[in-house]
Amino acid sequence: MGEPEAGSEFAIGAVAAAGPMADTQYILPNDIGVSSLDCREAFRLLSPTERLYAHHLSRAAWYGGLAVLLQTSPEAPYIYALLSRLFHAQDPDQLRQHALAEGLTEEEYQAFLVYAAGVYSNMGNYKSFGDTKFVPNLPKEKLERVILGSKASQQQPEAVRGLWQTCGELMYSLEPRLRHLGLGKEGITTYFSGDCTMEDAKLAQDFLDSQNLSAYNTRLFKEVDQDGKPRYEVRLASVLSTEPALDSEMTSKLKSYKFQGSHFRVTRGDYAPILQKVVEHLEKAKTYAANNHQEQMLAQYIESFTQGSIEAHKRGSRFWIQDKGPIVESYIGFIESYRDPFGSRGEFEGFVAMVNKAMSAKFERLVASAEQLLKELPWPPAFEKDKFLTPDFTSLDVLTFAGSGIPAGINIPNYDDLRQTEGFKNVSLGNVLAVAYATQREKLTFLEEDDKDLYIRWKGPSFDVQVGLHELLGHGSGKLFVQDDKGVFNFDQETVVNPETGEQIQSWYRSGETWDSKFSTIASSYEECRAESVGLYLCLQPQVLEIFGFEGSDAEDVIYVNWLNMVRAGLLALEFYTPEASNWRQAHMQARFVILRVLLEAGEGLVTVTPTTGSDGRPDARVRLDRSKIRSVGKPALERFLRRLQVLKSTGDVAGGRALYEGYAAVTDAPPECFLTLRDTVLLRKESRKLIVQPNTRLEGSEVQLLEYEASAAGLIRSFSERFPEDGPELEEILTQLATADARFWKGPSGAPSGQA
C-alpha cells in the first residue's frame, strides 16, 4: 500500500517529439523531491552474521529486480543498459562538464539526471505508481549529442550508438498507445506480446486454471501460424529451460496442449541468467540463516526460481510465515499483480529490512486486540475466517527494496489458500513512511487553510494507524467461500445466509479459482478499497487509538486527519484516471476515489468538493469534511458499503462485485462534482512522487559495509552505478540479449509498437 503526496506546480519544459500532449503528466520535474532511506542505526545493531545474511539477500533482491525492466516495456532494458554504460564511464559530475560543453543548459542536464534517476527508481520508463510513461525533459538532439560524445561512446562507439538507435525513438515517443501501460489498444505491456487482447488474457487464465498453474511467474506470447490460428506460449520464469532436469513437479507441465480449440505450449526459462544470480546469493544467504525456518524457506525459493514452480514458492512462504519475529526480515519473488493489465501476473520484488522494536511493540498490541476488533466489522461471523491466524506484525527499517517502487506497508503472501489456512505477515515500513510521506505546508493542495496545520501535525501519526489497520485487519480479514476438488464446502450451505438478500449462498469459489483469477482486472483495486475502508471504519474505535498512544482531543484529531486524508486522496486520484480509455491506472488511487464517492453519496454535508479559483488566478478546488458528522453520517455509509464489498468477495459474485465497484469508480462530468473538469485542476496542481535513494552493502573481507548516498538525482544514479561492481557490463549484456530475443513480439524495439488508444 502506498500513497502519493499532493502538490505544487512546476513549469513545463520543452519535451521534444512529444507533440501537444507534452504536459506535466509525462515528465519528471527538475525540482522533484528526492529522499534517502535511513537505516544506519538498525544496520549498526546487527551482528556480523546477520549483516552477511542481509547482504546476500540484498544482492539477490537487486539482481532479481532487474527482471522488472523486462516486465515493463520493450525499450526499458536498452534504456537501462545505455544509462548504466554512461554513468559507469563518467559519474554525474564528470558527465555534466561534457554536457555543458555540448551546449546543454544546467536545467537541461538536471532534467536528464532526473530522467535517469526516474528510470532507476521505477525500474523502467513508466511510473510504478500510475503506469504513465515519462520522457526526458530536454530536446532529443541535445541528449543524442551528450550520449554520442560521452566517454562511454568513445570507449565502445558501436555499442553505445546501437543502444541509442534501438531505444532513442521509443524513449521520447508519446504516441497514444505508448502513454500508459495496458493491453491491446489500451497501452503497452511486456507481460503479453504486443498482439494480445483482453480476450487472449481471459483464455490464457482459463487454460492456466484448467492445469492448476499459477499466472504469477508467467508471461504470455502469441503467434499466428500459417493457417491464421493463434498459438500461445505460456513462459514460466526459471533458471532451467529445456535442460533435462531431475524429475520435478514442473517437468510434466512443460508440453503442448489443446484447449478450447487453441494451441498452448508451456515453456520455462524466462529471465534465466538473472534468476541464476538470484539463486547464487540465496544459496550464500542460507549459510548465515538464523534458524531452520529461514534455511527451509530459502531452499524452497531456490527450488522455485530454478524450476519455475509457484508451488515451491508457496512452500517457502509457509516457512516464512512460521519464522516469527526475525531480526532480519525479507521476502522475494513474483509478488504484486498491480501492473499486469489482466491482474494475475506478479512483478518481481525483493526486500530486506531490520525490525524497529519500539514501533513494533504498538503493532503487537494491535495484533493482540485483533480478534476483538474483527467482531466490530460489519459482516456476519460466517463471513469471517473460521480462526484468526495471529500474524507477525512488525515495523521495519528497509535496507533494500528492489522492484519498481517502495510501498508503505505490506500484507503477504498473496496466495489465497495460504492466507485462509496458514496465515500471513504484516509489515509497516517505518523509514519509508518517515521520508516518503512528509508534507510541506506550501505544497499542500485542496485543503482549507485552517485544516493545513492540523493535517501536517497529524498526517504521520494518522497514517501509522491507517497502515496498521489496513494491513492487519483489512487485508487480514474476511473469508472466501470455497468448494474444494472433492466437492467439500468450507461453509454450511444450509445455515449461512447472504445478509444482503436474506437467501442462502448462491455462488462460491471452485477448486483452482482464486480471488485474482476470478475478479481479474478489478481484484487489486477492490481489495485495496476494502482494506482502506476497514482502516477508516476501525480507527473510530477508542481502543485502537489508545494502542498508538492517542486519547481525548488528540485521538479525535487523528481520526479527523485520517478521514480528511482519505477524501483528499480521492480527489488527487483523478490524476491516475485516463478519460480517453475510461480506465484507472493505479489500484490504490481508484480505491480512494471510490471511497470519496461513497462518502459524498452519504450526503448531509459530510464531504464537499468545491471548485474555486486559486490565488494565482488559476482553477483550484477545496475538500471539506464535517468532523461532527464522521460518526453519525460517515460510519453508517461506510458500514453499508463494507458489508456489500465483503459479501460479494466472499461469495465470488463477480457480476455483482463489478457492478458495485465499477459504478462507484466511474468518472463523469455529472454535477455537482463534475469530476472530469476537476481532473484538469488536479493535473494542474499535482506534485510528483518522491524518488527514494537506497544504500548499498559491500563485502570487504568478512565485513559488510553500508554505503550511503546523498538525497539527489545524482546520488540515486551513483547508488545504481555502484550496485553491481563485479558484473555491471555483463548485466547490461544479459538484459539487452533477453530483450532482443523477444523483440519480434512487439514489432521490434526500433519499430515502435504503434496503435491508437
Short mmCIF file of N, CA, C and O in Angstrom, two decimals, residues 74 78 193-195 221-223 233 235 265 738-749:
data_model
loop_
_atom_site.label_atom_id
_atom_site.label_comp_id
_atom_site.label_asym_id
_atom_site.label_seq_id
_atom_site.Cartn_x
_atom_site.Cartn_y
_atom_site.Cartn_z
N PRO A 74 9.16 -2.74 -23.98
CA PRO A 74 10.19 -3.34 -24.85
C PRO A 74 11.51 -2.59 -24.78
O PRO A 74 12.57 -3.19 -24.91
N TYR A 78 17.00 -1.65 -22.75
CA TYR A 78 18.02 -0.92 -23.53
C TYR A 78 18.32 0.43 -22.90
O TYR A 78 19.47 0.87 -22.86
N SER A 193 2.63 -10.47 -25.35
CA SER A 193 3.14 -9.99 -26.64
C SER A 193 2.20 -8.91 -27.16
O SER A 193 1.03 -8.82 -26.76
N GLY A 194 2.72 -8.08 -28.07
CA GLY A 194 2.02 -6.87 -28.49
C GLY A 194 0.66 -7.09 -29.13
O GLY A 194 -0.18 -6.20 -29.15
N ASP A 195 0.43 -8.30 -29.67
CA ASP A 195 -0.84 -8.54 -30.37
C ASP A 195 -1.88 -9.22 -29.47
O ASP A 195 -2.96 -9.60 -29.92
N PHE A 221 2.90 -15.20 -24.73
CA PHE A 221 3.32 -14.79 -26.07
C PHE A 221 2.44 -15.48 -27.10
O PHE A 221 2.23 -16.70 -27.04
N LYS A 222 1.94 -14.69 -28.05
CA LYS A 222 1.02 -15.23 -29.06
C LYS A 222 1.65 -15.07 -30.44
O LYS A 222 2.20 -14.02 -30.77
N GLU A 223 1.58 -16.13 -31.22
CA GLU A 223 1.99 -16.06 -32.63
C GLU A 223 0.90 -16.70 -33.47
O GLU A 223 0.21 -17.61 -33.00
N GLU A 233 2.29 -19.26 -26.19
CA GLU A 233 3.35 -19.78 -25.33
C GLU A 233 3.17 -19.17 -23.94
O GLU A 233 3.16 -17.95 -23.78
N ARG A 235 5.13 -18.80 -20.73
CA ARG A 235 6.53 -18.97 -20.34
C ARG A 235 6.71 -18.69 -18.85
O ARG A 235 6.38 -17.62 -18.36
N ARG A 265 1.41 -23.87 -25.38
CA ARG A 265 2.65 -24.57 -25.06
C ARG A 265 3.21 -23.94 -23.79
O ARG A 265 3.33 -22.72 -23.69
N LEU A 738 18.32 -10.63 -23.64
CA LEU A 738 16.97 -11.13 -23.34
C LEU A 738 15.91 -10.31 -24.06
O LEU A 738 14.94 -10.85 -24.59
N ALA A 739 16.08 -8.98 -24.07
CA ALA A 739 15.10 -8.12 -24.74
C ALA A 739 15.10 -8.37 -26.24
O ALA A 739 14.03 -8.43 -26.87
N THR A 740 16.28 -8.53 -26.82
CA THR A 740 16.37 -8.74 -28.27
C THR A 740 15.77 -10.08 -28.68
O THR A 740 15.13 -10.19 -29.74
N ALA A 741 15.95 -11.09 -27.84
CA ALA A 741 15.42 -12.42 -28.18
C ALA A 741 13.90 -12.40 -28.35
O ALA A 741 13.34 -13.18 -29.12
N ASP A 742 13.21 -11.49 -27.63
CA ASP A 742 11.74 -11.42 -27.71
C ASP A 742 11.24 -10.20 -28.47
O ASP A 742 10.03 -9.96 -28.52
N ALA A 743 12.17 -9.42 -29.05
CA ALA A 743 11.77 -8.13 -29.65
C ALA A 743 10.68 -8.29 -30.70
O ALA A 743 9.82 -7.42 -30.86
N ARG A 744 10.69 -9.42 -31.42
CA ARG A 744 9.71 -9.60 -32.51
C ARG A 744 8.27 -9.54 -32.00
O ARG A 744 7.35 -9.22 -32.75
N PHE A 745 8.07 -9.84 -30.73
CA PHE A 745 6.70 -9.85 -30.20
C PHE A 745 6.12 -8.45 -30.07
O PHE A 745 4.93 -8.29 -29.86
N TRP A 746 6.98 -7.43 -30.15
CA TRP A 746 6.48 -6.04 -30.10
C TRP A 746 6.91 -5.30 -31.35
O TRP A 746 7.25 -4.14 -31.30
N LYS A 747 6.93 -5.98 -32.48
CA LYS A 747 7.30 -5.41 -33.78
C LYS A 747 8.74 -4.92 -33.81
O LYS A 747 9.08 -4.05 -34.59
N GLY A 748 9.56 -5.41 -32.90
CA GLY A 748 10.96 -4.98 -32.88
C GLY A 748 11.07 -3.66 -32.14
O GLY A 748 10.28 -2.77 -32.32
N PRO A 749 12.11 -3.55 -31.29
CA PRO A 749 12.22 -2.36 -30.45
C PRO A 749 12.40 -1.06 -31.21
O PRO A 749 11.99 -0.02 -30.75
#
